[in-house]
Short mmCIF file of C-alpha atoms and ligand atoms in Angstrom, two decimals:
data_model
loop_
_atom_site.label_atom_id
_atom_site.label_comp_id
_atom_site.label_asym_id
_atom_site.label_seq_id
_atom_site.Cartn_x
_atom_site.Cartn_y
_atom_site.Cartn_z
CA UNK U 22 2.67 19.14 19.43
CA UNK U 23 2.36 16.41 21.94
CA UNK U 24 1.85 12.52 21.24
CA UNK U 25 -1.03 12.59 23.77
CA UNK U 26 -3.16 14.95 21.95
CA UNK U 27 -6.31 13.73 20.60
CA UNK U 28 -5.80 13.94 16.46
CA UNK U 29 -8.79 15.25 14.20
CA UNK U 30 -10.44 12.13 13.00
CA UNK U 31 -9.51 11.44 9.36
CA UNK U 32 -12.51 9.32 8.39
CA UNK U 33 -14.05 6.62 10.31
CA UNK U 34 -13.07 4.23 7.95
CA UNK U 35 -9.89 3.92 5.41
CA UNK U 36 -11.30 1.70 2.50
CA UNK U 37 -9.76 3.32 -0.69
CA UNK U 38 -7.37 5.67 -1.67
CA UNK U 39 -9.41 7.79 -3.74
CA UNK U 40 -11.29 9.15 -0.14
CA UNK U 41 -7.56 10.84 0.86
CA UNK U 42 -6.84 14.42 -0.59
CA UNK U 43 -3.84 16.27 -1.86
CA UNK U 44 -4.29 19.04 1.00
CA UNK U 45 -4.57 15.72 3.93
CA UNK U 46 -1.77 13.91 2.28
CA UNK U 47 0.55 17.52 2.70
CA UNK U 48 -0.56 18.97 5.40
CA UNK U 49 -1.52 16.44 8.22
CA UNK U 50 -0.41 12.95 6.91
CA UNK U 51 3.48 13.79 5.89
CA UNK U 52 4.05 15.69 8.66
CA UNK U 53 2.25 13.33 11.23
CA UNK U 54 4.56 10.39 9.59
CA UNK U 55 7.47 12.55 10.15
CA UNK U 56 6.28 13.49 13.83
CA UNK U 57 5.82 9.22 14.96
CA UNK U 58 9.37 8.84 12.72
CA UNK U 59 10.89 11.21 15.18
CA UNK U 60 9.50 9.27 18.00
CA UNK U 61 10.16 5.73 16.56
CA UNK U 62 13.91 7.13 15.95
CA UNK U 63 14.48 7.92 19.41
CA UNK U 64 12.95 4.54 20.76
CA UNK U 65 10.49 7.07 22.72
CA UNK U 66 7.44 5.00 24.58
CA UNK U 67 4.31 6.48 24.53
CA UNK U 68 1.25 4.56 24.32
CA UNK U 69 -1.22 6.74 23.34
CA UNK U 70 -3.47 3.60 22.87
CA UNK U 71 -3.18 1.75 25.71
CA UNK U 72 -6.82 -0.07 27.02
CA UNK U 73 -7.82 0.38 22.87
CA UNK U 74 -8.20 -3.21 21.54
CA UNK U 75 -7.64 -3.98 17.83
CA UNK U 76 -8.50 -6.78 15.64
CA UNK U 77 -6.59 -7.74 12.66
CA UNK U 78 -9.10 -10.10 10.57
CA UNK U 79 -7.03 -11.77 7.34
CA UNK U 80 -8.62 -13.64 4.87
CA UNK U 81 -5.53 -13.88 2.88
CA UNK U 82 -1.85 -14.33 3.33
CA UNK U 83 0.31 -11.17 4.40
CA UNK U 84 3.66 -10.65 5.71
CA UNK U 85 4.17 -7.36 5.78
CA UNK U 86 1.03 -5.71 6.45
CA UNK U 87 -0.29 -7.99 8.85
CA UNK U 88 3.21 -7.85 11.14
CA UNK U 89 3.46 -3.95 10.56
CA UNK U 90 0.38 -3.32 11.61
CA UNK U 91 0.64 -6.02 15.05
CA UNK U 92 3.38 -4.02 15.47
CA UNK U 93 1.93 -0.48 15.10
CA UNK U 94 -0.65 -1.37 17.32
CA UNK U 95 1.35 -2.85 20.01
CA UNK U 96 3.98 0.14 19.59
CA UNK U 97 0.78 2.36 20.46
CA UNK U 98 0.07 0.35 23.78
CA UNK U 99 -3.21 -1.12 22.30
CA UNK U 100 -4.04 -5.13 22.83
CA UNK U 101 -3.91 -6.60 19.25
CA UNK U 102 -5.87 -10.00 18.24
CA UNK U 103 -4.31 -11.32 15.57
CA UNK U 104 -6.41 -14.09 13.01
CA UNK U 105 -4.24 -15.64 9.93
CA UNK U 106 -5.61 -17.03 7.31
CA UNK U 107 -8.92 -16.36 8.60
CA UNK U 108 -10.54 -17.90 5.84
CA UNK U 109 -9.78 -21.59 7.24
CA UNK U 110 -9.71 -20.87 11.23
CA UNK U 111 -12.64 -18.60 11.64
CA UNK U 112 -15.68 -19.53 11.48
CA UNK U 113 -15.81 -18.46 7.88
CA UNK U 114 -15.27 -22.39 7.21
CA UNK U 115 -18.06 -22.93 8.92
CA UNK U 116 -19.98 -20.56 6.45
CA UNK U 117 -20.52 -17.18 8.27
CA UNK U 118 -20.79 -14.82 6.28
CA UNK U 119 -18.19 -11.58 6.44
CA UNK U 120 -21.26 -9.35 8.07
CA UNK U 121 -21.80 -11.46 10.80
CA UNK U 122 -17.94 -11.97 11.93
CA UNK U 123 -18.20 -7.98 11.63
CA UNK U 124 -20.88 -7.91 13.77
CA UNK U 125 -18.86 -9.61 15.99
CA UNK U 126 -15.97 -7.98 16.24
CA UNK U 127 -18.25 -4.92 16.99
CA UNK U 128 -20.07 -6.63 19.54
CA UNK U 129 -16.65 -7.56 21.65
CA UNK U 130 -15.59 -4.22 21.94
CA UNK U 131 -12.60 -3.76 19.69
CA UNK U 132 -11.76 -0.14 18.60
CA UNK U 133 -10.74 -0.81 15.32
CA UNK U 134 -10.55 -3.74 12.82
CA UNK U 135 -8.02 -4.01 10.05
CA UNK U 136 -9.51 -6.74 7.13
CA UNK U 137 -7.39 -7.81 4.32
CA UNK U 138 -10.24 -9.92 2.62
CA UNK U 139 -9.65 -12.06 -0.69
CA UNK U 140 -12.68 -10.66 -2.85
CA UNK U 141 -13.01 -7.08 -3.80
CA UNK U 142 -15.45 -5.08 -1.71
CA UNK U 143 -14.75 -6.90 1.22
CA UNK U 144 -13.58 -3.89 3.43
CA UNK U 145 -16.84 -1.88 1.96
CA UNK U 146 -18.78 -4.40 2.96
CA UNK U 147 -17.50 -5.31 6.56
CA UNK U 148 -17.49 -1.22 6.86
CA UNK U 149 -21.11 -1.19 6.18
CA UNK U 150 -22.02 -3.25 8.93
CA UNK U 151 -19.46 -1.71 11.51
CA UNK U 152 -19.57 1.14 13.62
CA UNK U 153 -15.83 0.89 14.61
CA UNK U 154 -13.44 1.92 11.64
CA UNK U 155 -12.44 -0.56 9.28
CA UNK U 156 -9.04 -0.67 7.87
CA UNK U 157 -8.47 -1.80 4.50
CA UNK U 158 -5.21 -3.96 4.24
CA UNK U 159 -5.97 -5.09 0.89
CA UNK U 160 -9.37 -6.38 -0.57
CA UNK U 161 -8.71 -8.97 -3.53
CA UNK U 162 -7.55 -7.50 -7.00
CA UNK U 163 -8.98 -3.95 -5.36
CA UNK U 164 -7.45 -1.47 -3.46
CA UNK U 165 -4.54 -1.42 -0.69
CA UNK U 166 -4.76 2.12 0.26
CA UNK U 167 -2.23 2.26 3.39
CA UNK U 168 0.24 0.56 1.24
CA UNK U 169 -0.44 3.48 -1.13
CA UNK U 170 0.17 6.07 1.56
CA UNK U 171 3.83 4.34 2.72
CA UNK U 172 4.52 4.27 -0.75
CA UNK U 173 3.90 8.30 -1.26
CA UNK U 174 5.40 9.09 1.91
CA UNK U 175 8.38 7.34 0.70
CA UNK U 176 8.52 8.97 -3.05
CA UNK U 177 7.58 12.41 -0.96
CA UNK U 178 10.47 12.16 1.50
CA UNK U 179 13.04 11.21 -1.50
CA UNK U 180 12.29 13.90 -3.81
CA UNK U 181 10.91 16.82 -1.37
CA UNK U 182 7.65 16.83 -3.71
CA UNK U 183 5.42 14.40 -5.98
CA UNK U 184 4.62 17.12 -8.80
CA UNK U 185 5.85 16.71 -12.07
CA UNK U 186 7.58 13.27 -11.16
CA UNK U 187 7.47 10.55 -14.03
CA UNK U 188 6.63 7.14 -12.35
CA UNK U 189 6.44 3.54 -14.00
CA UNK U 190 4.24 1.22 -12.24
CA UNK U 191 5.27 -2.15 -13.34
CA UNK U 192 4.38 -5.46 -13.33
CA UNK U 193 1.29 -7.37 -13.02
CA UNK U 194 -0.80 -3.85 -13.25
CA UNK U 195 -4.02 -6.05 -13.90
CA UNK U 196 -4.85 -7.80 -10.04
CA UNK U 197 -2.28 -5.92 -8.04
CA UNK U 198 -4.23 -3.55 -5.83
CA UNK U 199 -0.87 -2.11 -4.70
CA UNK U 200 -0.21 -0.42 -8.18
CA UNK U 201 -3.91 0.72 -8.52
CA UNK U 202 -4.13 2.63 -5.42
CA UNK U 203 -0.75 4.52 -5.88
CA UNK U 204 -2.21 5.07 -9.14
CA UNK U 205 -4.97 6.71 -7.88
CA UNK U 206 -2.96 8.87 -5.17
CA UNK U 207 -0.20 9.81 -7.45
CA UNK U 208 -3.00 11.09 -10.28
CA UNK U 209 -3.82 14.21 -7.21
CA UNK U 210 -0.41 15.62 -8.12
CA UNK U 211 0.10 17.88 -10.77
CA UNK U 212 1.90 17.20 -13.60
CA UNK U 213 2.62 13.61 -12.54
CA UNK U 214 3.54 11.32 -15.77
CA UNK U 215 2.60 7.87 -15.46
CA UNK U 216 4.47 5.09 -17.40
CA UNK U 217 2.15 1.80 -17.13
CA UNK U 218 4.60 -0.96 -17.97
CA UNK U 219 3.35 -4.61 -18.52
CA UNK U 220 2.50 -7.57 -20.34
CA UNK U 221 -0.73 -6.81 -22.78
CA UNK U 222 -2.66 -9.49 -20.88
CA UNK U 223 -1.88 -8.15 -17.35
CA UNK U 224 -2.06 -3.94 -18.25
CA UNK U 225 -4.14 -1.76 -15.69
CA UNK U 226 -7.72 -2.39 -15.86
CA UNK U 227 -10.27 -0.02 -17.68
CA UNK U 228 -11.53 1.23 -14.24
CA UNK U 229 -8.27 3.08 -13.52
CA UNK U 230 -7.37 4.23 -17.10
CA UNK U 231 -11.22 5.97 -17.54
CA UNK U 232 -10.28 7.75 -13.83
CA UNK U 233 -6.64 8.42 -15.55
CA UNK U 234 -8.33 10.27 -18.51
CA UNK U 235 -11.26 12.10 -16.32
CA UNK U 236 -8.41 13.10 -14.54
CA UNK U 237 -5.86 14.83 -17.22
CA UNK U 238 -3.53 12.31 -15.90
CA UNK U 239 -0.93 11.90 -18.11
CA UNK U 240 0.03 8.04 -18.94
CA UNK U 241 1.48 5.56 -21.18
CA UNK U 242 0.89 2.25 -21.99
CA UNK U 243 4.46 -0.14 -22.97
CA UNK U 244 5.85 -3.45 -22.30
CA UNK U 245 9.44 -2.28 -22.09
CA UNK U 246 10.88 -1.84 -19.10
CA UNK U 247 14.46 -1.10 -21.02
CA UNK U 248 12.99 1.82 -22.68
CA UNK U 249 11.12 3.73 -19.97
CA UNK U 250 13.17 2.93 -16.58
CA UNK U 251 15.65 6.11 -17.87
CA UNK U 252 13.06 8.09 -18.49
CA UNK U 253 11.13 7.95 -14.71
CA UNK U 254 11.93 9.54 -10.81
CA UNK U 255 10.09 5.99 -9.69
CA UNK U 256 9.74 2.71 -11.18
CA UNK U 257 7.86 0.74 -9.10
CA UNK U 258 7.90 -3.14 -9.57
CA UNK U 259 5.43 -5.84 -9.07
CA UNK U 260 4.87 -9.36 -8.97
CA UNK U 261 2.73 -11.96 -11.02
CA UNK U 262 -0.07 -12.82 -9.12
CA UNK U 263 -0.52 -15.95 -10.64
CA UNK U 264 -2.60 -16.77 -7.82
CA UNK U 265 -5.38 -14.74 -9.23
CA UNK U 266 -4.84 -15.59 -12.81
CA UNK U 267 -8.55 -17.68 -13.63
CA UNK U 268 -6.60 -19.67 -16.13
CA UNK U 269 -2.92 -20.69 -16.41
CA UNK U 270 -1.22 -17.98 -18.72
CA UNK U 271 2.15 -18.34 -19.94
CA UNK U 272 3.19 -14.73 -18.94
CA UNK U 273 6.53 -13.70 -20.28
CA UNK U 274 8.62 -12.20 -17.56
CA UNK U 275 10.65 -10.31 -20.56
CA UNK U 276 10.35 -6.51 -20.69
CA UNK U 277 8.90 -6.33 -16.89
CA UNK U 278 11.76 -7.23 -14.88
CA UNK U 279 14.87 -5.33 -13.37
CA UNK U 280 17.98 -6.86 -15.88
CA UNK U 281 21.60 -5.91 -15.93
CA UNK U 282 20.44 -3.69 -18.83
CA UNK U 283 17.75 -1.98 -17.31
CA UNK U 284 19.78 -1.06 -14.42
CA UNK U 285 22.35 0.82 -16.27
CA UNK U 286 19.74 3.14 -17.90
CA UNK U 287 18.31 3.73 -14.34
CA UNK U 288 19.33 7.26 -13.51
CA UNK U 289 21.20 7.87 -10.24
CA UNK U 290 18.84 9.84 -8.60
CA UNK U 291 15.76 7.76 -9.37
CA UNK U 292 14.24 5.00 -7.13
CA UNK U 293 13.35 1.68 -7.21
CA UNK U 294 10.36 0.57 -5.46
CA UNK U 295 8.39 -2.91 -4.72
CA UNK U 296 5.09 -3.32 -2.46
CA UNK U 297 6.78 -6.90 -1.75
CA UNK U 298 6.45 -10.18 -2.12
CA UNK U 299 9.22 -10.24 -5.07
CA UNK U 300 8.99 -13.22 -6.59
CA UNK U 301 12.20 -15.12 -7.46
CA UNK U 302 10.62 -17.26 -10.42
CA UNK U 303 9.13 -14.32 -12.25
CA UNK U 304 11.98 -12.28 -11.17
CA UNK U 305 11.13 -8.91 -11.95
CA UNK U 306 13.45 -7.79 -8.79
CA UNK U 307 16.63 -10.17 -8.64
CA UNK U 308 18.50 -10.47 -5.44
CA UNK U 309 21.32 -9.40 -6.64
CA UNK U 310 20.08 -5.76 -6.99
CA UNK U 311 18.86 -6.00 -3.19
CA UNK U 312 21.57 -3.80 -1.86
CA UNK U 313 21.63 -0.98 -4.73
CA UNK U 314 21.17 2.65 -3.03
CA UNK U 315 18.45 2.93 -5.70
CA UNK U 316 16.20 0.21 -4.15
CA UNK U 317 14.31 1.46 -1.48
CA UNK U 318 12.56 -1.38 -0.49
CA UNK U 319 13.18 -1.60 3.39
CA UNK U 320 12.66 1.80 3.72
CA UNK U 321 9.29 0.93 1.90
CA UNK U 322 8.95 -1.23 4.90
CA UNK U 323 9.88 0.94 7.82
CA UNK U 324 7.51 3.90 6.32
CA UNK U 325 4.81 1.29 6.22
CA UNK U 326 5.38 0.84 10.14
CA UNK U 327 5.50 4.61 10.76
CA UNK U 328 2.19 5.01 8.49
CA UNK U 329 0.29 2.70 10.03
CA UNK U 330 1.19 3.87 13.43
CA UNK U 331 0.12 7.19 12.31
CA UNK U 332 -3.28 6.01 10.98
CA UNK U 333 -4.29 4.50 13.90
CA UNK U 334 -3.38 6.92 15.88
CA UNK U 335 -5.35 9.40 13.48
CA UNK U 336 -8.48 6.98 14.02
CA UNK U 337 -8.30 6.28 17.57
CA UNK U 338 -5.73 8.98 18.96
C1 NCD P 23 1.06 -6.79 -1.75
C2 NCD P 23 -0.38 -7.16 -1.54
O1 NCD P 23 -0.70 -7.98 -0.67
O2 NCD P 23 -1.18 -6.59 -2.25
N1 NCD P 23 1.87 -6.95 -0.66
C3 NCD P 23 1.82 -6.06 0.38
O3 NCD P 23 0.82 -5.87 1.01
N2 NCD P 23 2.95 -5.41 0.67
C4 NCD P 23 1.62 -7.19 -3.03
C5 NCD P 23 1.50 -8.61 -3.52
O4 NCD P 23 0.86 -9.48 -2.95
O5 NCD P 23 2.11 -8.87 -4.57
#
């Protein structure tokens, strides 16, 4: 296997986690991952996109994605145009609508665009009016499915397999598109037990827990983080997006945060994940825990280089 050769086009566009498979995830994404690991270990150049030109359109505020993703591209020799906060300094102020900046973008050549847009349905919508692939990075309270991929390949290179592990997705389960599209990647496992652990008012939404049940996925609903983080491989935490919240809710950090207590009952071998931002006044991931072998949460971030790398070289390769 060479880094030159052309890679079977996934899908034109990546715009939800639910269009991956089991048999994709195992036998051409993991071992891809591990193949551009090997070569991002070894500081290897190869550019297998140089003269490709990608645009990286954000409607919303990213760290992470937006800088893993400038530097995927860049890694890959392709020219990356980077807009922040695209919402104030494109002409989206102006009132253009989302279609026509897509048009755009089309029009001017790129190769690929990568959209992280602040209503859900964004990326559906700027992929219906583009004929170069669109790249979800996160569409509102919707989906985020690359950060769903890093975080499998992570769980997958930790415990060998994804069957039959017991995973608590915690947090603000209610906007955080992070938690619903692992959700929806983990639930092609078998035998995966999910542990849905939040405040009533901010508990996965209806749309997930119907797919959950048509599924035979198993799950449980709590608000007590003490009581299910010795029970689960994973416990993945989240923030409150207060942000998103239409009215000011008093939202009780209690039972949804990483304590003294609730690391104790973590078992040795599990893992503690976080899509980050943490947040330090909600504090569901303290500081203090940063260095833990448990918490995994830069290695969350180098996969998340590695994946992306791989996707676009998967799209464009
Ligand atoms: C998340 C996001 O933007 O959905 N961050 C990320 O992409 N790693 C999580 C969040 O904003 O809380």
């Amino acid at each position: 296997m060479t880094m030159e050769k052309a890679i079977y086009p996934i899908h034109q566009h990546i715009l939800e986690a639910r269009q991956f498979t089991r048999k994709w995830l195992e036998e051409e994404f993991f071992p891809e991952v591990d193949y551009t690991a090997d070569y991002d270990q070894q500081q290897i150049i190869f550019q297998p996109l140089k003269g490709s030109s990608i645009c990286l359109l954000f409607y919303e505020p990213s760290t992470r994605t937006r800088m893993s993703f400038f530097q995927a591209a860049t890694k890959l020799g392709a020219n990356v145009f980077n807009t922040e906060n695209a919402k104030d300094f494109s002409s989206a102020i102006k009132g253009e609508s989302l279609i026509d900046t897509v048009r755009v973008v089309n029009v001017l050549g790129f190769d690929a665009m990568v959209i992280r847009y602040h209503l859900e349905g964004g990326a559906k919508e700027a992929a219906a009016a583009s004929k170069i692939p669109v790249i979800n990075a996160g569409d509102g309270t919707g989906e985020h499915p690359t950060q769903a991929l890093l975080d499998i390949y992570t769980i997958y290179k930790h415990f060998g397999r994804i069957d039959e592990l017991r995973v608590a997705l915690v947090g603000d389960l209610k906007h955080g598109r992070t938690t619903r599209s692992l959700a929806y990647v983990l639930s092609m496992f078998n035998g995966v037990r999910l542990e849905l652990v939040a405040p009533p008012e901010l508990q996965m939404r209806e749309d997930v827990l119907s797919f959950l049940q048509e599924n035979h996925v198993s799950y449980h609903l709590s608000d007590n983080l003490t009581e299910v983080a010795p029970k689960v491989d994973v416990t993945y935490m989240t923030r409150a997006q207060k942000e998103r919240m239409t009215k000011a809710l008093e939202i009780s950090s209690s039972g949804v945060c990483i304590t003294d207590e609730v690391m104790e009952r973590v078992p040795s071998k599990a893992i503690i994940m976080h899509p980050l931002p943490r947040s330090d006044d909600f504090g569901e991931l303290p500081e203090k825990f940063t260095a833990d072998p448990r918490v995994v949460i830069f290695e969350q971030v180098k996969n998340g280089l590695r994946t992306r790398m791989t996707i676009l070289r998967m799209l464009l390769g």
